[in-house]
Amino acid sequence: MADIIQLLPDHVANQIAAGEVVQRPASVVKELLENAIDANADTIKLIVKDAGKTLIQVIDNGKGMSTTDARLSFERHATSKIRTAEDLFSLNTKGFRGEALASIAAIAHVEMKTKQAQDELGTLLEIEGSTIKSQEVTVTPKGTSIAVKNLFFNIPARRNFLKSNNVELKHIIDEFHRVALAHPNIAFVMYHNGSENFNLPVSNYRQRVVNIFGGKTNEKLVPVEEETEVLKISGFVGKPEFAKRTKNEQFFFVNDRFIKSAYLNHAINSAYEGLLKDGSHPSYFLNLTVDPKTIDINIHPTKTEIKFDDEHTLYAILRSSVKHSLGQFNIAPVLDFERDMNLDTPYDYKNKNAATPRVDVDRSFNPFQDERTVSKANGFSSNSYKKEPAAQWESLYVGLESKGTKTDLNFSEVEFESEPETKSLFTKETSVETNQTTYQFHNKYIISTIKSGMMVLDQHRAHQRVLYEGFLKHLTVKEAVSQQLLFPLVLEFSSVEMEHLKELKEDLEHTGFVFSAFRAHQIEITGVPINVPESEVSIILEQLLSDVEQEVPDSNFSATDLLAKSMSKSLAIKTGQSLTRQEQEHLVNSLFACKEPSVSPTNRTTFITMSVDDFDKKFM
Ligand code: ADP
Ligand code: MG
């Protein structure tokens, strides 16, 4: 039989390799930025058009390339960064595979201009799908500019597979953040569609973090510094009260390279143990420096995962240093009996001023005054602790005219126990007590008796359904009621979050939000939906942003639905919340006034029923 094995032509091999290196425009951004850093640039400009689908250009003032190198750089396995396999164990550059430029050139139109400092003139190269179209001598400043146009022009399937511009731009910005955070000593500028998104001058690490994430970040940061034989840690963690719903502000860098590590992330979370609210994530920006010999970066093609020789030790040191920092800044108790004393840095107590302990006494306290005046003297207004239960729980359901819609219940299986029957058995006084048809248990479920037996509701899911249908109604009818805030509420967001908020603005207004300003990193709110407490606003918006990010928008993505889902999730009564009888009954009634009472907005069961027969069987 004839031989059938052939070597793949280079351009085919390159296209295949490109699939691994270049998943989306953001991958190109990462590779080009990293090359610029490896070329020792101190100013790097990123220019993006249409979320990278039309253009990605990186201009650096680094060392540039000779004409021969410029051509060679597009060959596969062409790298100036390693020569032998041993070099892999002492890497101090970002790249080393020599694959990126070859892969990018295989699937895009590339134009490169490059010049070395000592040369008069530079080189201009044009490549389309691995073929060199032209090579010229050109006038260009020192450094390299690579423009990547029409990504995936020759792989339509990949091009169609790209997500919306918003999603792709978010990935690009994420990569940009990662690179910029790892290199505060380099100035970065980023433009998208002609407008400047980021301008990050050379600065210290704290300023870099603040320049990226906004001015309010500064007060959140707690420094972490530790140096041991195996590991040096420097950077910041966020104060627990600023923990976020999203994991957007979690960054590990190992030897200046952004990495993902669930294991090290766990170390940090465990340092925050007991300090965070459920579902919130601490911010961290941590640089770990280890001996390059003790890590293997080679295990992942896009190089965001690395392998450490001694993960356990790193875990322990990291956890302990973060804990220590939180303690130092009076955020957590300093005493930690699990702490390994060998890892301790001796802190210089001599330099600390001893302060006389202070006891705060309310000098105006008079036990014979009546309660009202006492509380005033204490600086509390008396209604701050006297809640009015009715108003409280009713506010949970504002906007849902459950009474009116109750009649057109299309729910036939469940019949409620009719009141008059039971009433007649008892005297008027006792009937108030025994009329009870709902019970709450474990602050999680509500039992309601029904004619055929009983029904058990999941309070959180049921309330989500009630709120969800209410919000949807407002969003479509567009006549929400809002309450005006006494003082405008100013909230800070990152640029990516601001982009999402701008898109959701109109829908948010339909739920009752009133915005007085949208700035680069800030929004100003003057009105909120009537049932939303002011203190919850930032939580709701954060939850919403995290939901937007998780929901990969596609053709049938509906901002309205997402907003209704997200807000109902944030505002629904939680598991663990005890409800008065009135509240329980109101919840049951409102649920069955819904169009689809049996499932939560995310399609989870809201209630189950058990018939008397079911019970009878159990007692046989
Ligand atoms: P790698 O970075 O893994 O070496 P690349 O394909 O990204 O592989 O780049 C190939 C080579 O091209 C690099 O080793 C480097 O010598 C050269 N190069 C790429 N980009 C630049 C740049 N911006 N400035 C100077 N040299 C560059
Ligand atoms: Mg590279």
XYZ file of C-alpha atoms and ligand atoms in Angstrom:
648
model
C 0.000 0.000 0.000
C 1.142 3.501 -0.780
C 2.444 5.790 1.961
C -0.235 8.118 3.186
C 1.414 10.289 5.835
C 2.334 13.835 4.802
C 3.826 16.747 6.669
C 1.331 19.563 7.040
C 2.260 22.717 5.159
C 3.445 25.495 7.492
C 0.426 27.714 7.078
C -1.886 24.846 8.055
C 0.277 23.956 11.059
C 0.274 27.624 12.047
C -3.485 27.856 11.800
C -3.839 24.838 14.021
C -1.396 26.248 16.538
C -3.253 29.552 16.370
C -6.339 27.836 17.716
C -4.477 27.194 20.947
C -2.821 30.552 21.348
C -5.503 32.853 19.972
C -8.962 32.164 21.270
C -10.252 35.700 20.969
C -9.047 39.278 20.450
C -7.982 39.458 24.087
C -5.438 36.677 23.502
C -3.751 38.819 20.847
C -3.717 41.771 23.225
C -2.032 39.659 25.861
C 0.661 38.317 23.542
C 1.471 41.715 22.029
C 1.613 43.477 25.392
C 3.855 40.763 26.768
C 6.219 41.012 23.813
C 6.453 44.768 24.361
C 7.350 44.214 28.008
C 9.940 41.597 27.089
C 11.422 44.206 24.740
C 12.001 46.458 27.788
C 9.587 49.163 26.699
C 8.688 51.777 29.297
C 5.699 53.179 27.425
C 3.133 50.932 25.783
C 0.101 52.038 23.835
C -2.827 49.754 23.045
C -5.265 50.776 20.329
C -8.400 48.740 19.793
C -11.269 49.085 17.330
C -14.581 47.242 17.529
C -13.493 45.212 20.516
C -10.467 43.993 18.595
C -12.453 42.530 15.731
C -11.236 45.228 13.340
C -7.955 46.310 14.876
C -5.593 45.561 17.726
C -2.428 47.584 17.708
C 0.363 47.702 20.264
C 3.035 50.366 20.008
C 6.091 50.167 22.242
C 9.347 52.053 22.655
C 11.341 48.922 23.398
C 14.461 47.569 21.797
C 12.964 46.865 18.359
C 14.213 44.277 15.881
C 16.717 44.092 13.059
C 15.301 43.429 9.585
C 16.262 39.755 9.736
C 14.776 39.336 13.197
C 11.606 41.079 12.098
C 11.105 38.441 9.420
C 12.157 35.573 11.650
C 9.839 36.630 14.445
C 6.877 35.347 12.400
C 8.331 31.852 12.025
C 7.023 29.208 14.353
C 9.341 28.319 17.264
C 11.256 31.497 16.532
C 12.202 33.089 19.827
C 15.050 35.139 21.187
C 14.135 34.230 24.728
C 15.345 30.679 25.263
C 18.022 28.638 23.586
C 18.049 25.388 25.502
C 15.469 23.441 27.450
C 17.339 24.341 30.653
C 16.515 27.996 30.057
C 12.922 27.102 30.774
C 13.848 26.833 34.425
C 15.279 30.306 34.752
C 12.752 32.286 32.756
C 12.503 35.980 33.332
C 10.557 36.838 30.204
C 6.839 36.494 29.519
C 7.154 34.688 26.234
C 9.378 31.758 25.393
C 7.400 29.545 23.037
C 8.053 31.566 19.907
C 4.543 30.803 18.740
C 2.539 33.941 19.244
C 3.487 36.035 16.251
C 3.442 33.039 13.899
C -0.020 32.090 15.144
C -1.410 35.599 14.926
C -0.032 36.113 11.430
C -1.687 32.872 10.312
C -5.178 34.150 11.042
C -5.061 37.919 10.505
C -3.622 40.773 8.486
C -0.528 41.968 10.308
C 1.502 45.100 9.815
C 4.725 45.486 11.754
C 7.006 48.496 12.000
C 10.165 48.126 14.014
C 13.462 49.884 14.536
C 16.402 49.412 16.855
C 17.911 52.424 18.615
C 21.186 52.338 16.718
C 19.571 52.147 13.233
C 18.638 55.112 11.062
C 15.718 53.409 9.382
C 13.335 50.671 10.381
C 11.488 47.807 8.720
C 7.875 47.635 7.595
C 6.448 44.161 7.080
C 2.986 43.164 5.874
C 1.758 39.626 6.330
C -1.607 38.071 5.501
C -2.416 34.555 6.627
C 1.254 33.545 7.001
C 2.320 35.002 3.618
C 4.645 37.966 3.512
C 2.988 40.554 1.271
C 5.607 43.257 1.445
C 8.795 44.298 3.169
C 10.067 47.859 3.027
C 12.464 50.211 4.662
C 10.564 52.796 6.639
C 10.906 55.801 8.892
C 9.642 54.877 12.326
C 10.595 55.718 15.906
C 12.638 53.309 18.043
C 10.574 50.365 19.132
C 7.911 48.198 17.566
C 4.365 48.713 16.409
C 2.293 45.679 15.493
C -1.193 46.140 14.055
C -3.423 43.083 13.820
C -6.416 43.599 11.547
C -9.402 41.445 10.645
C -8.721 38.694 13.115
C -9.916 35.239 11.959
C -10.522 36.607 8.430
C -9.722 33.165 7.017
C -11.551 31.127 9.670
C -15.161 32.319 9.430
C -16.314 29.760 11.976
C -14.031 31.292 14.597
C -15.030 34.797 13.682
C -18.709 33.972 14.015
C -17.987 32.348 17.316
C -16.823 35.635 18.826
C -19.110 37.160 21.418
C -20.688 40.593 21.372
C -18.366 43.594 21.336
C -19.097 44.198 25.002
C -18.013 40.756 26.031
C -14.897 40.793 23.864
C -13.979 44.271 25.072
C -14.334 43.141 28.645
C -11.890 40.314 28.009
C -9.466 42.786 26.444
C -9.730 45.159 29.374
C -9.196 42.253 31.768
C -5.963 41.342 30.001
C -4.908 44.963 29.929
C -5.526 45.250 33.689
C -3.542 42.122 34.402
C -0.533 43.280 32.456
C -0.738 46.860 33.728
C -1.053 45.730 37.354
C 2.021 43.560 37.066
C 4.092 46.455 35.706
C 3.507 49.771 37.482
C 6.961 50.854 36.297
C 5.689 50.942 32.711
C 3.269 53.591 31.409
C 0.217 52.228 29.604
C -2.447 53.936 27.532
C -5.461 52.253 26.031
C -7.825 53.580 23.371
C -11.022 51.979 22.179
C -12.749 53.330 19.064
C -10.830 56.554 19.322
C -11.476 57.358 22.961
C -8.988 56.971 25.742
C -10.119 54.308 28.223
C -7.059 54.225 30.450
C -4.041 56.401 30.901
C -1.734 54.883 33.480
C 1.463 56.799 34.176
C 4.507 55.165 35.757
C 3.666 54.985 39.457
C 3.963 52.931 42.598
C 1.812 49.863 43.033
C -0.858 51.506 45.147
C -1.318 54.309 42.620
C -1.520 51.822 39.787
C -4.299 49.913 41.513
C -6.139 53.158 42.233
C -5.660 54.473 38.685
C -7.259 51.337 37.332
C -10.027 50.706 39.822
C -10.956 54.243 40.791
C -10.192 56.714 43.568
C -12.340 55.026 46.202
C -10.115 51.956 46.061
C -7.394 53.749 47.982
C -9.135 53.595 51.348
C -9.904 49.903 50.899
C -6.325 48.731 50.576
C -4.387 47.061 53.354
C -0.717 46.453 52.550
C 0.707 42.956 52.760
C 4.473 42.563 52.926
C 6.321 39.398 53.836
C 9.668 37.961 52.963
C 10.728 34.413 53.719
C 13.346 32.193 52.198
C 11.002 30.630 49.708
C 8.607 33.447 48.965
C 8.320 37.191 48.911
C 4.833 38.681 49.046
C 3.945 42.285 48.415
C 0.759 44.044 47.495
C -2.619 44.745 48.979
C -5.717 43.051 50.194
C -9.094 44.772 50.520
C -10.661 45.548 53.861
C -13.388 43.013 54.554
C -16.177 45.604 54.612
C -15.419 46.403 50.980
C -15.623 42.796 49.846
C -17.459 42.497 46.565
C -20.095 40.250 45.085
C -17.862 39.681 42.102
C -14.386 38.222 41.853
C -13.303 41.083 39.608
C -10.692 42.390 41.963
C -8.709 39.266 42.676
C -5.227 39.228 41.245
C -2.254 37.006 41.866
C 0.982 37.649 40.092
C 3.856 35.230 40.307
C 7.143 36.731 39.152
C 5.146 39.493 37.421
C 2.917 37.076 35.575
C -0.829 36.987 36.205
C -1.923 33.549 37.313
C -5.075 31.818 38.428
C -4.878 29.525 41.387
C -7.905 28.171 43.160
C -5.620 26.811 45.849
C -3.963 30.114 46.707
C -7.317 31.858 46.444
C -8.504 29.474 49.121
C -5.584 30.506 51.311
C -6.736 34.105 51.128
C -10.360 33.285 51.759
C -9.386 31.319 54.808
C -7.432 34.319 56.104
C -10.699 36.281 55.944
C -12.602 33.592 57.781
C -15.432 35.063 59.780
C -14.897 38.550 58.380
C -16.955 38.352 55.217
C -20.634 38.307 54.504
C -21.892 35.240 52.660
C -21.383 35.424 48.939
C -18.866 38.251 49.056
C -15.291 38.012 47.854
C -12.286 39.884 49.171
C -10.269 42.041 46.810
C -6.589 41.276 46.491
C -3.682 42.458 44.404
C -0.746 40.301 45.420
C 2.659 39.835 43.913
C 4.480 36.677 44.812
C 8.126 36.331 43.981
C 9.615 32.851 43.974
C 12.711 31.256 42.541
C 11.865 30.519 38.866
C 13.336 27.049 39.428
C 10.469 26.203 41.782
C 7.673 26.827 39.290
C 6.591 25.340 36.000
C 4.760 27.779 33.730
C 4.752 25.378 30.870
C 1.657 23.429 31.783
C -0.908 25.702 30.141
C -0.791 27.076 26.596
C -2.084 30.480 27.616
C 0.091 30.387 30.683
C -2.352 31.508 33.368
C -1.857 28.400 35.438
C 1.448 27.433 36.908
C 2.670 24.595 39.040
C 4.525 25.253 42.284
C 6.970 22.793 43.791
C 5.794 23.383 47.317
C 2.229 24.594 47.289
C 1.552 23.753 50.914
C 4.212 26.077 52.224
C 3.066 28.890 49.946
C -0.478 28.368 51.162
C 0.553 28.607 54.798
C 2.723 31.678 54.328
C 0.129 33.462 52.251
C -2.694 32.765 54.639
C -0.669 33.783 57.610
C 0.621 37.030 56.067
C -2.791 38.150 54.922
C -4.221 37.340 58.313
C -1.434 39.244 59.951
C -2.022 42.297 57.780
C -5.720 42.324 58.468
C -4.879 42.059 62.160
C -2.240 44.789 62.055
C -4.717 47.188 60.620
C -7.187 46.359 63.344
C -9.463 44.582 61.002
C -9.293 41.166 62.585
C -8.210 39.949 65.991
C -4.419 39.790 65.980
C -4.238 36.643 68.060
C -4.032 33.627 65.879
C -3.029 30.500 67.684
C -2.652 28.517 64.508
C -0.049 30.896 63.291
C 3.303 29.283 62.701
C 5.718 31.394 64.725
C 8.600 30.503 62.414
C 6.936 32.488 59.706
C 6.568 35.596 61.836
C 8.316 38.783 60.954
C 9.422 40.495 64.147
C 7.578 43.780 64.309
C 9.238 46.655 65.986
C 7.124 47.460 68.980
C 9.635 49.899 70.417
C 8.740 52.458 67.817
C 5.088 52.358 68.610
C 3.589 54.955 70.893
C 1.813 53.628 73.927
C -1.652 55.128 74.130
C -3.670 55.479 77.308
C -6.762 53.319 77.109
C -9.906 55.378 76.650
C -13.312 54.523 77.984
C -16.274 56.275 76.497
C -18.831 57.267 79.077
C -22.113 58.935 78.346
C -21.919 61.759 80.861
C -25.382 62.975 80.174
C -26.954 59.657 81.064
C -29.731 60.015 83.628
C -31.494 56.808 84.604
C -34.544 58.748 85.746
C -35.210 60.373 82.453
C -37.806 58.743 80.273
C -36.689 56.478 77.481
C -37.309 58.962 74.724
C -35.039 61.667 76.045
C -32.351 59.211 77.049
C -32.110 57.853 73.586
C -31.920 61.353 72.175
C -29.094 62.184 74.544
C -27.281 59.118 73.302
C -27.438 60.388 69.834
C -29.962 57.867 68.619
C -33.338 58.813 67.429
C -35.888 56.699 69.203
C -37.303 55.207 66.066
C -33.967 53.828 65.064
C -34.585 50.769 67.167
C -38.342 50.714 67.353
C -39.291 49.114 64.150
C -42.771 49.219 62.863
C -43.285 45.687 61.747
C -46.208 46.304 59.448
C -44.493 48.998 57.430
C -41.364 46.873 57.299
C -42.842 43.789 55.788
C -45.206 45.610 53.542
C -42.307 47.353 51.936
C -41.177 43.947 50.752
C -44.114 43.670 48.467
C -44.721 47.182 47.287
C -45.728 47.348 43.721
C -47.534 44.048 43.707
C -51.248 44.494 43.824
C -51.764 40.975 44.995
C -55.198 41.692 46.399
C -56.532 42.764 43.061
C -55.114 39.888 41.083
C -55.993 37.227 43.589
C -59.300 36.519 41.889
C -57.799 35.533 38.586
C -55.715 32.818 40.151
C -55.153 30.131 37.583
C -54.019 27.742 40.209
C -56.407 24.886 40.655
C -54.595 22.137 42.565
C -54.331 23.989 45.821
C -57.371 25.001 47.739
C -56.947 26.988 50.884
C -58.582 25.886 54.040
C -61.660 28.011 54.296
C -61.700 30.157 57.354
C -65.328 30.164 58.516
C -65.352 26.411 59.172
C -62.614 26.487 61.738
C -63.784 29.730 63.203
C -67.123 28.352 64.157
C -65.580 25.708 66.396
C -64.073 28.193 68.750
C -65.000 31.229 70.698
C -64.099 34.526 69.189
C -61.058 35.087 71.390
C -59.280 31.809 70.874
C -60.052 31.717 67.212
C -57.483 34.426 66.598
C -54.772 32.035 67.751
C -56.017 28.829 66.261
C -56.848 30.305 62.920
C -53.205 30.065 62.110
C -52.754 28.445 58.718
C -49.055 29.125 58.224
C -45.997 28.123 60.235
C -42.380 28.849 59.616
C -39.686 26.326 60.408
C -35.918 26.604 60.434
C -36.451 30.187 59.263
C -36.456 28.735 55.821
C -39.719 27.037 54.981
C -43.290 28.053 55.462
C -45.909 25.411 55.969
C -49.410 26.226 54.992
C -52.350 23.944 55.537
C -54.505 23.331 52.521
C -57.680 21.382 52.138
C -56.041 18.267 50.784
C -53.128 18.290 53.202
C -50.253 20.697 53.485
C -47.924 22.762 51.405
C -44.319 23.706 52.121
C -42.841 26.854 50.577
C -39.213 27.806 50.274
C -39.444 31.380 51.540
C -36.495 32.743 49.568
C -37.501 31.255 46.259
C -41.160 32.089 46.721
C -40.359 35.697 47.433
C -38.046 35.826 44.441
C -40.927 34.782 42.222
C -43.201 37.430 43.730
C -40.644 40.213 43.309
C -39.608 39.026 39.864
C -43.091 39.243 38.421
C -43.507 42.639 40.024
C -40.292 43.976 38.507
C -41.099 42.547 35.094
C -44.416 44.317 35.188
C -42.761 47.627 36.029
C -40.126 47.161 33.415
C -42.624 46.544 30.678
C -45.250 49.034 31.803
C -42.465 51.534 32.556
C -44.158 53.335 35.367
C -42.218 52.502 38.473
C -42.516 54.472 41.648
C -39.323 55.822 43.073
C -38.431 57.377 46.374
C -36.216 60.370 46.365
C -33.022 60.194 48.418
C -32.239 62.976 50.847
C -28.655 63.128 49.640
C -27.474 61.810 46.297
C -25.734 58.474 46.594
C -22.376 58.342 44.842
C -21.033 54.918 43.895
C -17.722 54.014 42.290
C -17.319 51.468 39.522
C -14.595 50.244 37.225
C -14.726 51.183 33.545
C -16.020 47.776 32.546
C -18.785 48.014 35.103
C -19.604 51.518 33.926
C -20.042 50.193 30.393
C -22.575 47.638 31.605
C -24.359 50.190 33.751
C -24.743 52.558 30.830
C -26.462 49.828 28.914
C -28.753 48.967 31.778
C -29.473 52.580 32.665
C -32.796 52.810 30.918
C -34.077 49.552 32.349
C -32.896 50.538 35.802
C -34.852 53.763 35.458
C -37.953 51.773 34.706
C -37.624 49.996 38.025
C -37.490 53.349 39.817
C -33.812 54.314 39.856
C -33.090 57.975 39.158
C -29.559 58.876 38.064
C -28.278 62.416 38.201
C -24.834 61.742 36.757
C -22.817 59.109 34.941
C -19.121 59.918 35.140
C -15.971 58.024 34.152
C -15.889 55.930 37.314
C -18.906 57.136 39.225
C -22.630 57.248 39.184
C -24.795 59.527 41.238
C -28.201 58.276 42.282
C -30.969 60.564 43.500
C -33.872 58.147 43.524
C -34.326 54.434 44.159
C -37.243 52.032 43.652
C -39.750 52.422 46.436
C -39.058 49.001 47.943
C -35.285 49.255 47.893
C -33.540 50.452 51.044
C -30.739 52.899 50.339
C -28.242 50.685 52.135
C -28.950 47.871 49.676
C -28.401 49.881 46.511
C -24.719 49.153 46.091
C -25.272 45.462 46.824
C -28.029 45.270 44.244
C -25.947 46.941 41.578
C -22.955 44.750 42.316
C -25.072 41.637 42.174
C -26.520 42.860 38.923
C -23.085 43.451 37.415
C -21.874 40.069 38.480
C -24.994 38.501 36.935
C -24.450 40.418 33.710
C -20.946 39.075 33.563
C -21.930 35.519 34.219
C -24.793 35.595 31.763
C -22.933 35.436 28.492
C -25.139 37.662 26.388
C -26.383 35.956 23.240
C -29.193 36.545 20.817
C -31.977 35.859 23.272
C -30.377 37.755 26.110
C -32.833 40.149 27.644
C -31.549 42.922 29.845
C -35.030 43.373 31.281
C -35.316 39.795 32.380
C -31.821 39.738 33.800
C -32.435 42.896 35.763
C -35.700 41.544 37.167
C -34.022 38.267 38.107
C -31.035 39.906 39.656
C -32.987 42.427 41.684
C -35.394 39.818 42.940
C -32.452 37.681 44.009
C -30.889 40.567 45.934
C -34.070 41.758 47.559
C -35.899 38.527 48.337
C -36.140 37.622 51.986
C -33.298 35.326 52.817
C -33.149 31.900 54.298
C -32.605 32.412 58.007
C -34.924 35.376 58.283
C -37.738 34.857 60.698
C -41.123 36.036 59.494
C -44.164 37.080 61.453
C -47.389 35.282 60.794
C -48.654 38.235 58.837
C -45.583 38.157 56.636
C -45.889 34.420 56.105
C -49.507 34.688 55.062
C -48.819 37.614 52.823
C -46.015 35.719 51.121
C -48.221 32.679 50.519
C -50.998 34.847 49.099
C -48.687 36.870 46.901
C -47.034 33.745 45.549
C -50.344 32.318 44.432
C -51.265 35.596 42.836
C -48.272 35.100 40.532
C -48.566 33.866 36.990
C -46.126 31.046 37.576
C -46.097 30.338 41.283
C -44.535 26.895 41.129
C -41.006 27.882 40.148
C -38.552 30.619 41.087
C -37.259 32.965 38.359
C -34.340 30.578 37.950
C -36.645 27.592 37.560
C -36.304 26.078 40.999
C -39.248 24.591 42.835
C -40.902 27.126 45.123
C -43.236 24.790 47.003
C -44.245 21.181 47.414
C -47.504 19.687 48.608
C -48.192 16.628 50.738
C -51.673 15.207 50.827
C -53.379 13.678 53.833
C -53.057 10.373 51.975
C -49.299 10.781 51.849
C -49.287 11.204 55.593
C -51.662 8.329 56.128
C -49.285 6.093 54.224
C -46.377 7.147 56.379
C -48.329 6.263 59.505
C -49.312 2.806 58.350
P 8.101 34.599 22.189
O 7.616 35.858 22.831
O 7.579 33.388 22.859
O 9.594 34.581 22.007
P 6.702 35.597 19.891
O 6.160 34.902 18.694
O 5.746 36.335 20.746
O 7.458 34.508 20.745
O 7.821 36.572 19.422
C 8.919 36.087 18.683
C 10.147 36.956 18.840
O 9.923 38.201 18.213
C 10.480 37.296 20.278
O 11.283 36.304 20.875
C 11.224 38.615 20.133
O 12.576 38.390 19.871
C 10.601 39.227 18.893
N 9.591 40.248 19.239
C 8.250 40.095 19.265
N 7.638 41.231 19.611
C 8.609 42.151 19.831
C 8.619 43.532 20.230
N 7.475 44.192 20.486
N 9.811 44.139 20.330
C 10.954 43.493 20.075
N 11.004 42.197 19.717
C 9.859 41.519 19.581
Mg 5.675 36.503 22.873
